[in-house]
Short mmCIF file of C-alpha atoms in Angstrom, two decimals:
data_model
loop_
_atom_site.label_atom_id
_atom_site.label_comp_id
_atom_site.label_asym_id
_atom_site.label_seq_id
_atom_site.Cartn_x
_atom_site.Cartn_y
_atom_site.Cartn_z
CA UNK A 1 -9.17 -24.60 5.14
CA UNK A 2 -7.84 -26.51 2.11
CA UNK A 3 -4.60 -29.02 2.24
CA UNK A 4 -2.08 -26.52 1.69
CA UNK A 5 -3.43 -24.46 4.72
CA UNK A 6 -5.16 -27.09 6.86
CA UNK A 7 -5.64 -25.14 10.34
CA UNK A 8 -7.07 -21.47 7.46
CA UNK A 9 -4.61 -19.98 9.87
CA UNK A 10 -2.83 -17.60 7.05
CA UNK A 11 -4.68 -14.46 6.18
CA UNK A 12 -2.17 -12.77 3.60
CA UNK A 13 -0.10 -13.73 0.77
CA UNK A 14 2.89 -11.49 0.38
CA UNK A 15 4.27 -11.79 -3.49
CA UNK A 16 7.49 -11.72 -4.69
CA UNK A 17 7.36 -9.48 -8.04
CA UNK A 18 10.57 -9.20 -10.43
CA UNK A 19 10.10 -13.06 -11.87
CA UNK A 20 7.28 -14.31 -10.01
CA UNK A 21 4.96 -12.19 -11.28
CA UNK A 22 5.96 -10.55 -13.97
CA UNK A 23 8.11 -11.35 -16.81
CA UNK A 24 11.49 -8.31 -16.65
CA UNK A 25 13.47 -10.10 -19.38
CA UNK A 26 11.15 -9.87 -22.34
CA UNK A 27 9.25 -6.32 -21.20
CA UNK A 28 13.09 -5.04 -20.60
CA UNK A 29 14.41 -6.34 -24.14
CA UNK A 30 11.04 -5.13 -25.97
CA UNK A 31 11.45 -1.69 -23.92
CA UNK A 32 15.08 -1.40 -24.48
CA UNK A 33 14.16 -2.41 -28.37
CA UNK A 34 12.18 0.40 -28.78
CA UNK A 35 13.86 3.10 -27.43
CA UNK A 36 17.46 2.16 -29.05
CA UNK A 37 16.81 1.40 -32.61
CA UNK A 38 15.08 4.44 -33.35
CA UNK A 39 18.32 6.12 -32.15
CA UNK A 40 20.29 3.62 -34.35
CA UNK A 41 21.36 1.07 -32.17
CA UNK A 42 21.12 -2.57 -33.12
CA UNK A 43 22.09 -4.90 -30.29
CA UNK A 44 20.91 -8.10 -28.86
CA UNK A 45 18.19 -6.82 -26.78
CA UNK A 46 17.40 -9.81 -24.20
CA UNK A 47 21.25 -9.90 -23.46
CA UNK A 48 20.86 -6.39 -23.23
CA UNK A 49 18.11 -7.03 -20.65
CA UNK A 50 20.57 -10.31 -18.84
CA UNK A 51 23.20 -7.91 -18.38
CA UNK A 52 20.95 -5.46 -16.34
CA UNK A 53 19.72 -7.49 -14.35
CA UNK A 54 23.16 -9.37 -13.55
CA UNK A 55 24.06 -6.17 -11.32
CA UNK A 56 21.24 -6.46 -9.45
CA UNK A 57 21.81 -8.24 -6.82
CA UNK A 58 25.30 -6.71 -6.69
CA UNK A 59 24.08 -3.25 -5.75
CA UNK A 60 21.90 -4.99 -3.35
CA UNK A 61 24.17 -6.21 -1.59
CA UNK A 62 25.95 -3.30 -0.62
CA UNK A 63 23.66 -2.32 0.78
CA UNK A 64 22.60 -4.65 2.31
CA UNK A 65 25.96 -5.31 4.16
CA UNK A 66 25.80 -1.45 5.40
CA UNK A 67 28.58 -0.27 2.60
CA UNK A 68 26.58 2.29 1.32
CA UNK A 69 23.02 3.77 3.00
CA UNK A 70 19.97 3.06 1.74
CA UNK A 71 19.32 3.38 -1.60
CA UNK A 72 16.19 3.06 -3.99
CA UNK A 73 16.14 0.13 -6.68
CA UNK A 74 15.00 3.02 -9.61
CA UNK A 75 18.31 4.79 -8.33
CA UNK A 76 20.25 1.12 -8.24
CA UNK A 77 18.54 0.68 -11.71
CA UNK A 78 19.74 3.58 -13.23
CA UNK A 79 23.18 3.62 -12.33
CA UNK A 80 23.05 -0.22 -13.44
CA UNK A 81 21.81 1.24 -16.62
CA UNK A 82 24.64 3.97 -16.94
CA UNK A 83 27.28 0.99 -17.48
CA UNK A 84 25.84 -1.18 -19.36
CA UNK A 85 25.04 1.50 -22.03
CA UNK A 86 28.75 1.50 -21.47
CA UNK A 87 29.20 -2.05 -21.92
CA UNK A 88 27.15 -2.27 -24.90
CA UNK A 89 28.46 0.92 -26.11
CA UNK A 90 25.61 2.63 -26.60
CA UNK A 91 26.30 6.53 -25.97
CA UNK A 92 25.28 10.28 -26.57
CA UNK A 93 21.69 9.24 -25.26
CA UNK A 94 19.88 12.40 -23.60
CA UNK A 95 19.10 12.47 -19.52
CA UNK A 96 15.57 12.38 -20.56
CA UNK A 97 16.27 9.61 -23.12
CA UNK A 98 17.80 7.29 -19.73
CA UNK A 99 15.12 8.31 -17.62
CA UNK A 100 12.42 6.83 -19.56
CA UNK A 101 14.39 3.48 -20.59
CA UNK A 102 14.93 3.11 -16.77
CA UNK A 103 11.59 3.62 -15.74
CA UNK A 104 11.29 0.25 -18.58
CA UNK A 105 11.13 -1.29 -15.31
CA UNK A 106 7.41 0.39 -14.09
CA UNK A 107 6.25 -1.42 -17.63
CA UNK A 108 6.66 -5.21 -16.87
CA UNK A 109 4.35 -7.06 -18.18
CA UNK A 110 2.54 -10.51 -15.51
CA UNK A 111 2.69 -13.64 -16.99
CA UNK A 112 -0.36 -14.93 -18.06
CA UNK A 113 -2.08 -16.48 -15.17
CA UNK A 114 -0.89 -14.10 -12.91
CA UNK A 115 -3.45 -11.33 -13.43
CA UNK A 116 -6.53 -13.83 -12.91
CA UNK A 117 -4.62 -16.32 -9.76
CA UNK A 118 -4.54 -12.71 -7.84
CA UNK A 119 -8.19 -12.00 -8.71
CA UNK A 120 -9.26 -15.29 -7.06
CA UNK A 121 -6.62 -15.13 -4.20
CA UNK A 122 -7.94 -11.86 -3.08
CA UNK A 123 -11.04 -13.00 -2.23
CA UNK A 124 -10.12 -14.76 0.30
CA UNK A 125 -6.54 -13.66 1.36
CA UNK A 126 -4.91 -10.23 1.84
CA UNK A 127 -2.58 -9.53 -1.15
CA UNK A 128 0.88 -7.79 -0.79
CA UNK A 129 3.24 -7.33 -2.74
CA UNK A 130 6.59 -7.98 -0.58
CA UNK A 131 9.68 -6.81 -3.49
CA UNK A 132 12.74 -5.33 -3.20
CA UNK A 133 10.89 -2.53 -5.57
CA UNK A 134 10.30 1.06 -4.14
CA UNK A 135 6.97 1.46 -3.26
CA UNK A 136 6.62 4.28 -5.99
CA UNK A 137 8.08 1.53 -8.96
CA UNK A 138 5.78 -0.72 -7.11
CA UNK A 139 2.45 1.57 -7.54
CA UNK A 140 3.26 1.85 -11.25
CA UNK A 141 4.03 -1.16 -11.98
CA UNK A 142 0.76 -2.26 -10.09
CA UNK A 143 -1.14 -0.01 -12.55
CA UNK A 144 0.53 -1.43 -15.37
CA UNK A 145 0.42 -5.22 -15.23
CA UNK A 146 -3.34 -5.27 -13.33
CA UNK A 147 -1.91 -6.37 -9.92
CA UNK A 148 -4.66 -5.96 -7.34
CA UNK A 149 -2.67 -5.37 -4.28
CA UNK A 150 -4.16 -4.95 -0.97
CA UNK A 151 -0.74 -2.83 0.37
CA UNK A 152 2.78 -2.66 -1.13
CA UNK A 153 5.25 -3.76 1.29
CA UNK A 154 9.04 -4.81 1.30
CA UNK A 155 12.51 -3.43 0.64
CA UNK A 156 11.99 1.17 1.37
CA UNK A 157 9.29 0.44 4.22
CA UNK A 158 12.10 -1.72 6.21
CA UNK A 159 14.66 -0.16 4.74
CA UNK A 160 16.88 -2.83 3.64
CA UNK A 161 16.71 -5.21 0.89
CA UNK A 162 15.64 -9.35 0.75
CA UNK A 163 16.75 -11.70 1.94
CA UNK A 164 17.46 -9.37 4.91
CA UNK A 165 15.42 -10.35 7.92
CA UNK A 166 13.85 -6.92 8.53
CA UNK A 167 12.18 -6.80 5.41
CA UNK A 168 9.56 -9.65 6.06
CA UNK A 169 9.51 -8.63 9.82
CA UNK A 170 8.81 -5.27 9.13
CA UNK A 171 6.05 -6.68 6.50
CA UNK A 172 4.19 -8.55 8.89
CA UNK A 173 3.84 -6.22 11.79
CA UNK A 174 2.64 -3.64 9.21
CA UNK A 175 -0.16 -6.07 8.64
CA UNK A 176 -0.46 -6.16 12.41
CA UNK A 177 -0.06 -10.35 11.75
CA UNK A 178 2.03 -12.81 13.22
CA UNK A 179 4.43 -14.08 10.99
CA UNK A 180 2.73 -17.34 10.65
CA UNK A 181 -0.50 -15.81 9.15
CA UNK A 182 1.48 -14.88 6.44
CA UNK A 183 2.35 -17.17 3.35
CA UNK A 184 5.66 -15.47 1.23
CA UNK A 185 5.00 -16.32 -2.36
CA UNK A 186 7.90 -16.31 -4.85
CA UNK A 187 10.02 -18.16 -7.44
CA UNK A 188 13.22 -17.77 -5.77
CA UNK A 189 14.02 -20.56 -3.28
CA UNK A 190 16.28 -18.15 -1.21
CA UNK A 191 13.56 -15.74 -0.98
CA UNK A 192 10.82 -18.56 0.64
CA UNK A 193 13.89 -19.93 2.97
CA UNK A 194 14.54 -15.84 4.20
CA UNK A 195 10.69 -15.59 4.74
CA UNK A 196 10.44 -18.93 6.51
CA UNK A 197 13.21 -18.38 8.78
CA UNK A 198 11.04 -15.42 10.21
CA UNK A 199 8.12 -17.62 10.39
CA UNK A 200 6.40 -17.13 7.69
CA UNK A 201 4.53 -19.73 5.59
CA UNK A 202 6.10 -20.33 2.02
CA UNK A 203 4.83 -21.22 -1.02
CA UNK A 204 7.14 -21.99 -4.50
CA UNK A 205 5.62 -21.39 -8.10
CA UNK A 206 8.50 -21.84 -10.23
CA UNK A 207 9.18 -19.82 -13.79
CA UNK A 208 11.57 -21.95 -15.42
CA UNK A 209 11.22 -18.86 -18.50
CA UNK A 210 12.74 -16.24 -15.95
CA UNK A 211 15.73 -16.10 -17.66
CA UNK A 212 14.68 -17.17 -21.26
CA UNK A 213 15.57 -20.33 -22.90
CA UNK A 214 18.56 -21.12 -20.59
CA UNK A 215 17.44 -23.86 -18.11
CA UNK A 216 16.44 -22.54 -14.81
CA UNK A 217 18.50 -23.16 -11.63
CA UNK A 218 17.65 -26.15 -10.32
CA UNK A 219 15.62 -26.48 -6.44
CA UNK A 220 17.82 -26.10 -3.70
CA UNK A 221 17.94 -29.15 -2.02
CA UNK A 222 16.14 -28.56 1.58
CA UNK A 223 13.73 -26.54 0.08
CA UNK A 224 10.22 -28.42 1.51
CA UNK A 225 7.59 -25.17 1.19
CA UNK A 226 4.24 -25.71 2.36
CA UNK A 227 2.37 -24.87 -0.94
CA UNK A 228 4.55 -25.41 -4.66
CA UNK A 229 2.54 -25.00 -7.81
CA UNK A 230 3.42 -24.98 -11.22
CA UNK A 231 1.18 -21.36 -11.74
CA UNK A 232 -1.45 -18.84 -10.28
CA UNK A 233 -4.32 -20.97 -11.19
CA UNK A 234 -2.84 -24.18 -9.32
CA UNK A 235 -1.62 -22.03 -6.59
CA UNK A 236 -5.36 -20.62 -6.06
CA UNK A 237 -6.68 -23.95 -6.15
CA UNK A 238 -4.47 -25.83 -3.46
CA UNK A 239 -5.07 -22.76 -1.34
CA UNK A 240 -8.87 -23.27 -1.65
CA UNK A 241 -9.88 -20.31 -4.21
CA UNK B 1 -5.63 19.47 -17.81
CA UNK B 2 -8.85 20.73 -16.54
CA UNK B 3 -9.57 24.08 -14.51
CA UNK B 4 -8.82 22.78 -11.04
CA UNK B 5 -5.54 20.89 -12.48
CA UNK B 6 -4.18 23.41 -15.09
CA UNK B 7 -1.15 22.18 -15.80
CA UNK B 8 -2.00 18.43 -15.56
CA UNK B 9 0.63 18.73 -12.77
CA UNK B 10 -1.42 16.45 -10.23
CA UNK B 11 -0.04 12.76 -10.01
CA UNK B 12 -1.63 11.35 -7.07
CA UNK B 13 -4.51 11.91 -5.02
CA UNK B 14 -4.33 11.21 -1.19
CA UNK B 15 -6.90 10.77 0.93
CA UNK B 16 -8.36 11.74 4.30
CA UNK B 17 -10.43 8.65 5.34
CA UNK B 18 -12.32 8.55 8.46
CA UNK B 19 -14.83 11.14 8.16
CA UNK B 20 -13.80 12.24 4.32
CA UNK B 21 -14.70 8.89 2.78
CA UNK B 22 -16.43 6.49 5.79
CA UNK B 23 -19.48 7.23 7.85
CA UNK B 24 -17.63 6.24 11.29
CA UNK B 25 -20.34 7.65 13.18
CA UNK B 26 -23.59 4.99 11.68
CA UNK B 27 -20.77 2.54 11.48
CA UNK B 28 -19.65 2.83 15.29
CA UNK B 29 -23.23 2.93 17.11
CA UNK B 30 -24.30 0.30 14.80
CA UNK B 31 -21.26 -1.85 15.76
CA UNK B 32 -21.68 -1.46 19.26
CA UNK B 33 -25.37 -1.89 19.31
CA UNK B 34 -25.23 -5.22 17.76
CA UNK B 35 -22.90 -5.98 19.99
CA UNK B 36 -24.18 -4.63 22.87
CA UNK B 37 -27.60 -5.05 23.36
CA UNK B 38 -27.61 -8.77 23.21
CA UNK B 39 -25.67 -8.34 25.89
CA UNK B 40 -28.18 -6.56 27.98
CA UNK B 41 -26.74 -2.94 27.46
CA UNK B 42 -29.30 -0.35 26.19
CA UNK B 43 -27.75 2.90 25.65
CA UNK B 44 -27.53 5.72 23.04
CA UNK B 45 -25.27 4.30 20.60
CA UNK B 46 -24.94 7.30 18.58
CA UNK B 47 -23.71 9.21 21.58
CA UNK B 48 -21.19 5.92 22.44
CA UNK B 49 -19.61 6.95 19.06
CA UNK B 50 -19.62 10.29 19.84
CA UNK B 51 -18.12 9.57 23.33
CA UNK B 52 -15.69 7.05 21.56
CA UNK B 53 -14.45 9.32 18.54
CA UNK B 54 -13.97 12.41 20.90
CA UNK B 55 -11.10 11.01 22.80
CA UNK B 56 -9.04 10.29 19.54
CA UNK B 57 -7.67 13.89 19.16
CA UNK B 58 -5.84 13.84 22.75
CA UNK B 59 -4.68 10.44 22.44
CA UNK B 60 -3.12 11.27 18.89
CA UNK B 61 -1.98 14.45 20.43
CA UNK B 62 0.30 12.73 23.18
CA UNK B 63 2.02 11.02 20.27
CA UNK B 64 2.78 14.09 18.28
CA UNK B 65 3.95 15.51 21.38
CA UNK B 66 6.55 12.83 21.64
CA UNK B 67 4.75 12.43 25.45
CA UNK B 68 4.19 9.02 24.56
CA UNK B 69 6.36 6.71 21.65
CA UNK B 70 4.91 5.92 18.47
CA UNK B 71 1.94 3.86 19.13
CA UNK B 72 -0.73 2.39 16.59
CA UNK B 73 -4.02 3.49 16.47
CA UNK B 74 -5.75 0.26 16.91
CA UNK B 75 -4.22 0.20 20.46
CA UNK B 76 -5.16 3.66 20.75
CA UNK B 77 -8.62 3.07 20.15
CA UNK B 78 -8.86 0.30 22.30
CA UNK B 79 -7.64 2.18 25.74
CA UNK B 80 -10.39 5.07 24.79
CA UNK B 81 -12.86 1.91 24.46
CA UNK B 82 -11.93 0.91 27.80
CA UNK B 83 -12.54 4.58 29.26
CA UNK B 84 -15.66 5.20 27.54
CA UNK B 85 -16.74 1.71 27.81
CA UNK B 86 -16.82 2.78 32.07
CA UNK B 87 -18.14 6.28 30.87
CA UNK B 88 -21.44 4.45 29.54
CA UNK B 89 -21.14 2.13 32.65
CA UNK B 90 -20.60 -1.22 30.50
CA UNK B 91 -18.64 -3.81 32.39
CA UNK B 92 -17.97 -7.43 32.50
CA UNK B 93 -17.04 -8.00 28.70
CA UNK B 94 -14.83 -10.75 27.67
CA UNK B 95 -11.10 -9.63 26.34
CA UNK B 96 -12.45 -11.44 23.24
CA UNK B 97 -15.91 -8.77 23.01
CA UNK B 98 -13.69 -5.84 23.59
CA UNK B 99 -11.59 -7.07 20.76
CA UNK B 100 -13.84 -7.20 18.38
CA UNK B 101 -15.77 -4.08 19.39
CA UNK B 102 -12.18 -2.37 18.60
CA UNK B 103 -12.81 -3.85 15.23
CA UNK B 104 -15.97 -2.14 14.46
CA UNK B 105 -13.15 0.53 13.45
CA UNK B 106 -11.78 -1.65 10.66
CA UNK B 107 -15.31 -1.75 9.02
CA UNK B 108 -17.09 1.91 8.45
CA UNK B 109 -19.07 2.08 5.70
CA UNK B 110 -18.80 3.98 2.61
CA UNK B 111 -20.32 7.57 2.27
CA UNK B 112 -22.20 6.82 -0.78
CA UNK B 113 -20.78 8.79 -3.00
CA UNK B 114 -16.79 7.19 -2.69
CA UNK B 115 -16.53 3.84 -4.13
CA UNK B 116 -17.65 5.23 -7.59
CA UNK B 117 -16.05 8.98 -7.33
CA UNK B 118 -12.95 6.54 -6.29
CA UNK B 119 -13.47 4.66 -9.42
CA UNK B 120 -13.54 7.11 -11.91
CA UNK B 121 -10.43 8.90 -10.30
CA UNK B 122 -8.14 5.93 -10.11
CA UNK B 123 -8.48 5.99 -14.03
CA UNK B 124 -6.04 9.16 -14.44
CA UNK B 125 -4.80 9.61 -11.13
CA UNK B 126 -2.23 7.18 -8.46
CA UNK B 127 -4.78 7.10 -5.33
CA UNK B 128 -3.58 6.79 -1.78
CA UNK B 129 -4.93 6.86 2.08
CA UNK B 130 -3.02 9.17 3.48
CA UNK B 131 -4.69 8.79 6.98
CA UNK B 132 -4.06 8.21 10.89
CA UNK B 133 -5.09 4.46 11.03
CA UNK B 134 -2.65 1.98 10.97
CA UNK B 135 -2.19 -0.25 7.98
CA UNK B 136 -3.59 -3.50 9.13
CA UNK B 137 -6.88 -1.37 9.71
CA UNK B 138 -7.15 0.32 6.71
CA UNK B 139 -6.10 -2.61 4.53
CA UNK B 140 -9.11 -4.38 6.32
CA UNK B 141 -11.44 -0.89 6.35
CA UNK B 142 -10.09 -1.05 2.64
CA UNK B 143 -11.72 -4.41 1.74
CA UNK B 144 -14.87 -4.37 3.33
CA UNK B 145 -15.77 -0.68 1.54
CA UNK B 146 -14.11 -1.15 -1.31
CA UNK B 147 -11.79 1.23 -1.70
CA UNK B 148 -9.18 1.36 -4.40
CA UNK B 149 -6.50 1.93 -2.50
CA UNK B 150 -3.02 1.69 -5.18
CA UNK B 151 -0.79 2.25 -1.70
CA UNK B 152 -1.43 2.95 1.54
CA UNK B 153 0.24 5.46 3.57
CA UNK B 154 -0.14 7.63 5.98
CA UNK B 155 0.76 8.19 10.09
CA UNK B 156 2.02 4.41 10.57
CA UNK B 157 4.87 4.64 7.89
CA UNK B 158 5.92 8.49 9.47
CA UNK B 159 5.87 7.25 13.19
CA UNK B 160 3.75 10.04 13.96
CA UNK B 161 0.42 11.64 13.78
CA UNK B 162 -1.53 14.04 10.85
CA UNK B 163 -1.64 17.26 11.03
CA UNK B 164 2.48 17.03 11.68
CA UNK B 165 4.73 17.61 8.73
CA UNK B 166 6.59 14.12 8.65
CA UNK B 167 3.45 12.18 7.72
CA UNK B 168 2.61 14.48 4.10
CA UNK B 169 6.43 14.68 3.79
CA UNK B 170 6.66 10.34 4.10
CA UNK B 171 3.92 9.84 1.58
CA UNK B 172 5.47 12.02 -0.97
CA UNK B 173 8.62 10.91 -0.71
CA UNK B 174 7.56 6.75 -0.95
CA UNK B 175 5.60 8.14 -3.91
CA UNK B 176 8.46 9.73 -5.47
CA UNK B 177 6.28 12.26 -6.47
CA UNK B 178 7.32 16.14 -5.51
CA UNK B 179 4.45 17.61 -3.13
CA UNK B 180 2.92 19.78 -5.40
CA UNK B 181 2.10 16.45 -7.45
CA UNK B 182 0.05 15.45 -4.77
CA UNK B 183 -3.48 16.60 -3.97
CA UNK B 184 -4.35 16.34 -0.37
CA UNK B 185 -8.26 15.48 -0.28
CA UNK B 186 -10.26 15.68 2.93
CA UNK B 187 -13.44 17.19 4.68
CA UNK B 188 -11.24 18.90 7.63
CA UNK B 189 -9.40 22.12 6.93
CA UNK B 190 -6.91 21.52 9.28
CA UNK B 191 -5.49 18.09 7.25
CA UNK B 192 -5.67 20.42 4.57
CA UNK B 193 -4.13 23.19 5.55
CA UNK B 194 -1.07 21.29 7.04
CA UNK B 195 -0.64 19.03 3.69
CA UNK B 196 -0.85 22.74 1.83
CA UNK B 197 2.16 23.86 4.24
CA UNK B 198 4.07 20.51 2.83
CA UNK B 199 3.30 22.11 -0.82
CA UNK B 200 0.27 19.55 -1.60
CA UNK B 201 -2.30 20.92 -3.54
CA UNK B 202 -5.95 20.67 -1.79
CA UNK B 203 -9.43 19.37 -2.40
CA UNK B 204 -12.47 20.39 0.16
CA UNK B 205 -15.00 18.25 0.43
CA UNK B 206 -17.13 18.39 2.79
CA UNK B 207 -19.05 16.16 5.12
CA UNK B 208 -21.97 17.99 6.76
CA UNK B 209 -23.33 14.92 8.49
CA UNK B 210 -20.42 13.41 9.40
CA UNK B 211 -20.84 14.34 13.55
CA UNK B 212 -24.57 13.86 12.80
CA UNK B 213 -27.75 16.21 12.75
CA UNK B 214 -25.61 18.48 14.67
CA UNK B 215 -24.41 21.97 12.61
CA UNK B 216 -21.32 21.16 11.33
CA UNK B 217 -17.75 23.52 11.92
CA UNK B 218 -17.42 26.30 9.77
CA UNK B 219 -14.47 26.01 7.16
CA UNK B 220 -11.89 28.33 8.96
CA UNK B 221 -10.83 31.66 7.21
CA UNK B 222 -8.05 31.77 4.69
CA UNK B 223 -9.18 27.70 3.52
CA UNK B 224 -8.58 28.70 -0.25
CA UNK B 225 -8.24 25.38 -1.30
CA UNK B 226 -7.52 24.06 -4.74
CA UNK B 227 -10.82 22.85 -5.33
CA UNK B 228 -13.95 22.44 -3.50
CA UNK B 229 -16.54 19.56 -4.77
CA UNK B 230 -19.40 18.89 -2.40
CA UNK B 231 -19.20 15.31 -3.11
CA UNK B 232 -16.88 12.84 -4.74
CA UNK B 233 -18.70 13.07 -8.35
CA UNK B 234 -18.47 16.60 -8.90
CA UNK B 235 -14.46 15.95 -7.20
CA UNK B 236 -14.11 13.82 -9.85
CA UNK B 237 -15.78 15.52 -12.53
CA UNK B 238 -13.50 18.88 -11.63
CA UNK B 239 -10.64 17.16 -12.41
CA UNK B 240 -11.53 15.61 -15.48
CA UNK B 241 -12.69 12.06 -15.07
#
């Protein structure tokens, strides 16, 4: 029982990944970097990396809004990937060749306190991850970056994608919790306010770096979490590890 | 690439748990003896498991039957606690006692062989309980044995019970692995024989003691598995870690 968590009611964190924990925009450029230039193609690489991501949450949302059925994020990745090859004009690359640069995104690297914040969460708390990643992304990725996950929940067990509702219901009866033992962790204020609407507790830790030097969307307003912390090691303190 | 993996073709192992990799029998009479006795109740413990463990096949069964809806085991366990709890002629607990007997299920110990054959696997290979209990109880079971679990799957993410297709198919598929990427690993022929029909690979290994001093079941004609390692160092030292 700490502050943050005065009545020790919640008994798993559930993580947000892409941002929160781990750093796409410079693993993407440095993965994209080394794949292309050897081939003989001299871009700018974290734009490269921007652009990718900008159709994220585009394919997300169809389907999310039922337009097309579910779909994995490698498979959302990928055909991301196909146009904006196109858009930087990058061609003649081999299948293989745009299977490995997509699977860039199993090879993110954590920022630096992440790795050591989880370590002292876990004693004391369950540790999920809770991403719109596929579970097999997820596992890799895990195995990457040194994420010591408890379970991987989120997007392809509920079959949908955040901020959908079913995703963080679906998370928390897995754990056999009620919502309220649960704390959602991320860096994304819409994230926390999709989580808390079903209950759950939220906690902010903000990565202003996210999207490289540009400054970082400012706080919602509304957006009183339970727990915010400027990293994993301040986030382990207020929550008593 | 060793002799039981030729072709380095294996991705991920899954796992069997109760019975493969925890002692539920020790665990269960212990449970219920320190429960039990201060209590007043003086029975044969080891028999209570016994007792407790042999209703789990038909209850599982009504669910692959579709005679009864999907249904978690934790709630199956807890109605066969209730009938054997009147079997051994042990009455008057609190809601709160039976509760936490159930939970006795969420921490089995170790055989002692696992945590380090577990260790030396996860090095090469993506490790996964593939097993009947629900994921609340083997993320707990998970934690207090210390298994190195990168995902959890298994009957609770199919909606249905081992040995039936759906649940090898699932973990596959979340994997994104093809079957014969994944080695089914277990002390019961039967788990492996139905993962093998799924195109798994298979590792025996068995578990003499796990029903006790009694003589354990014979491996059934035509188990040809993969490999056979009669514990998890010489498992893991078959396939090359």
């Amino acid at each position: 029982m700490t502050r943050d968590d005065p009545h020790g009611a919640v008994k798993a964190l559930t993580f947000d990944v892409f941002g929160t924990l781990v750093d796409w925009r410079e693993s993407i450029a440095r993965g994209a970097r080394e794949m292309l230039v050897p081939r003989g193609f001299e871009r700018d690489w974290h734009f490269f990396a921007d652009r990718w991501r900008l159709r994220y949450q585009p394919a997300l949302e169809k389907v999310r809004r039922g337009v097309r059925p579910w779909t994995r994020l490698d498979d959302l990745h990928r055909e991301n990937l196909l146009a904006v090859l196109k858009e930087f004009q990058i061609d003649g690359l081999e299948e293989t060749t745009i299977g490995e640069l997509n699977r860039a995104w199993h090879r993110l690297d954590p920022w630096p306190d992440v790795v050591e914040g989880l370590g002292r969460l876990k004693r004391k708390y369950i540790l999920a991850a809770l991403s719109n990643g596929n579970v097999g992304l997820m596992v890799n990725l895990a195995r990457h970056a040194g994420l010591p996950w408890d379970m991987i929940l989120g997007a392809e067990l509920a079959g949908t994608y955040k901020p959908q509702p079913e995703v963080y219901d679906r998370a928390a009866a897995l754990l056999d919790l009620a919502p309220g033992q649960c704390m959602m962790v991320a860096a994304h204020a819409e994230d926390l306010q999709a989580a808390r609407r079903r209950g759950f507790r939220t906690a902010f830790v903000p990565r202003p770096e996210e999207w490289g030097p540009k400054p970082a969307r400012a706080t919602p307003e509304g957006s009183d979490f339970d727990v915010k912390a400027v990293n994993f090691y301040e986030l382990a303190a207020r929550l008593g590890c």
